[in-house]
Amino acid sequence: MTSRLAVRAIGLLVIAEALLIFAPLIILGAAIEWPASLDFPPAMVLPMILEHLDQVRLGYGIYLLYSLLWIVVGASIAWLANGQSERPSVLVSLAVSLGVASALARAIGIIRWLTASTDLAETYAAPQDPVAQRAIEITQTAVNSWGGSIGEVLGVALLASAWLFTISLLIVTKKHLPPLLGYIGFVTAIIVALPACELFGFEGISIAMTTTAMHIWLLALGVIIIRQTWTKPKVPALVG
C-alpha cells in the first residue's frame, strides 16, 4: 500500500468512526430509549433491559467496538498531524497515550451494561421480596453511577477532550492539516470537557450534545484528510 493510499484509508477510518456512533444510538434508542435511559430509575430500566436483551447486547457490543477502535483512530490521527516522515514528538506520545486511556475507560463504562446490569435485570425479574428488590435497585444505581463516571466523565469528558486538545495543538504547530481545524478543535475540546463539571457539583452539559460536537469535528477531519490526497492542499501535504 502506498503512502497516499494509507492516508486515504485513515481518512475513511476516521469517517467510519464518526458515523459508527449512530449504530448503537439507533439500536439502543429503539430498544431502551438510550441515551435518556441512562438517567432512568432502576425499577424502570431493568425491565426494559430484560425485555430487549438481544438489542441491548448488540447495541452495546457495537458501542464497545467503537470505543476500542479509538486506540487505532487516535494514534493514526496523531501520526498524520505530526507528519509521517517526522520523528514522533512528546505531543504525539501524549496524544496516543490519552487515546488509549480514553478507549479503555469508555470500554469499562460500557461493559457494565453487558455484564452487571444484564445480570441484575434477570435477577430483578424473578420473584423477590421488597427488601431484596430494593437491594437490586440500589446495586444497579451504584453500578450505573460508577460505570458512568468512568466511561462518560473520565473516558470522554476528561481523557477524550485532553486527546482532542493535544491533537489540535499538533495540527496548529505542525501545519500538516489546516490550522483552522486545530483552532476549532480547541473550542470543541472545551465543550467535550464540560460534563466533567458534575464531579464538582455543577450541572454539566449533556454528554450526548458534547459527543455530537466531537463527531462533527471528526467527520470534518476525515473529509479533509481524504481531500488532501486528491487535491493540492494549502498547507504542507500529508503525503508526498
PDB file of C-alpha atoms in Angstrom, residues 34 38 60 63-64 67-68 101-117 140 143-156:
ATOM      1  CA  TRP A  34     -30.887   5.372  25.093  1.00  0.00           C
ATOM      2  CA  LEU A  38     -29.018   6.357  31.447  1.00  0.00           C
ATOM      3  CA  TYR A  60     -23.558  -2.044  23.479  1.00  0.00           C
ATOM      4  CA  TYR A  63     -20.509   0.661  21.156  1.00  0.00           C
ATOM      5  CA  LEU A  64     -17.683  -1.363  22.755  1.00  0.00           C
ATOM      6  CA  SER A  67     -14.705   2.655  21.823  1.00  0.00           C
ATOM      7  CA  LEU A  68     -11.799   0.231  21.368  1.00  0.00           C
ATOM      8  CA  ALA A 101      -6.635   5.648  28.135  1.00  0.00           C
ATOM      9  CA  SER A 102      -9.868   7.164  26.813  1.00  0.00           C
ATOM     10  CA  ALA A 103     -10.722   3.994  24.880  1.00  0.00           C
ATOM     11  CA  LEU A 104     -10.131   1.739  27.889  1.00  0.00           C
ATOM     12  CA  ALA A 105     -12.142   3.979  30.229  1.00  0.00           C
ATOM     13  CA  ARG A 106     -15.052   4.008  27.784  1.00  0.00           C
ATOM     14  CA  ALA A 107     -14.834   0.220  27.429  1.00  0.00           C
ATOM     15  CA  ILE A 108     -15.042  -0.243  31.208  1.00  0.00           C
ATOM     16  CA  GLY A 109     -18.078   2.024  31.315  1.00  0.00           C
ATOM     17  CA  ILE A 110     -19.797   0.110  28.517  1.00  0.00           C
ATOM     18  CA  ILE A 111     -19.096  -3.352  29.922  1.00  0.00           C
ATOM     19  CA  ARG A 112     -21.373  -2.639  32.887  1.00  0.00           C
ATOM     20  CA  TRP A 113     -24.348  -2.887  30.514  1.00  0.00           C
ATOM     21  CA  LEU A 114     -23.144  -6.195  29.067  1.00  0.00           C
ATOM     22  CA  THR A 115     -22.433  -7.831  32.433  1.00  0.00           C
ATOM     23  CA  ALA A 116     -23.630  -6.409  35.759  1.00  0.00           C
ATOM     24  CA  SER A 117     -26.764  -4.655  34.525  1.00  0.00           C
ATOM     25  CA  GLN A 140     -27.934  -1.015  39.791  1.00  0.00           C
ATOM     26  CA  VAL A 143     -23.063   0.250  39.161  1.00  0.00           C
ATOM     27  CA  ASN A 144     -24.547   2.795  36.755  1.00  0.00           C
ATOM     28  CA  SER A 145     -23.065   5.734  38.651  1.00  0.00           C
ATOM     29  CA  TRP A 146     -19.625   4.118  38.905  1.00  0.00           C
ATOM     30  CA  GLY A 147     -19.563   2.929  35.297  1.00  0.00           C
ATOM     31  CA  GLY A 148     -20.926   6.219  34.009  1.00  0.00           C
ATOM     32  CA  SER A 149     -18.271   8.187  35.869  1.00  0.00           C
ATOM     33  CA  ILE A 150     -15.505   6.044  34.384  1.00  0.00           C
ATOM     34  CA  GLY A 151     -16.903   5.895  30.839  1.00  0.00           C
ATOM     35  CA  GLU A 152     -18.659   9.193  30.237  1.00  0.00           C
ATOM     36  CA  VAL A 153     -16.866  11.524  32.651  1.00  0.00           C
ATOM     37  CA  LEU A 154     -13.323  10.114  32.750  1.00  0.00           C
ATOM     38  CA  GLY A 155     -13.225   8.443  29.323  1.00  0.00           C
ATOM     39  CA  VAL A 156     -14.979  11.123  27.278  1.00  0.00           C
TER      40      VAL A 156
END
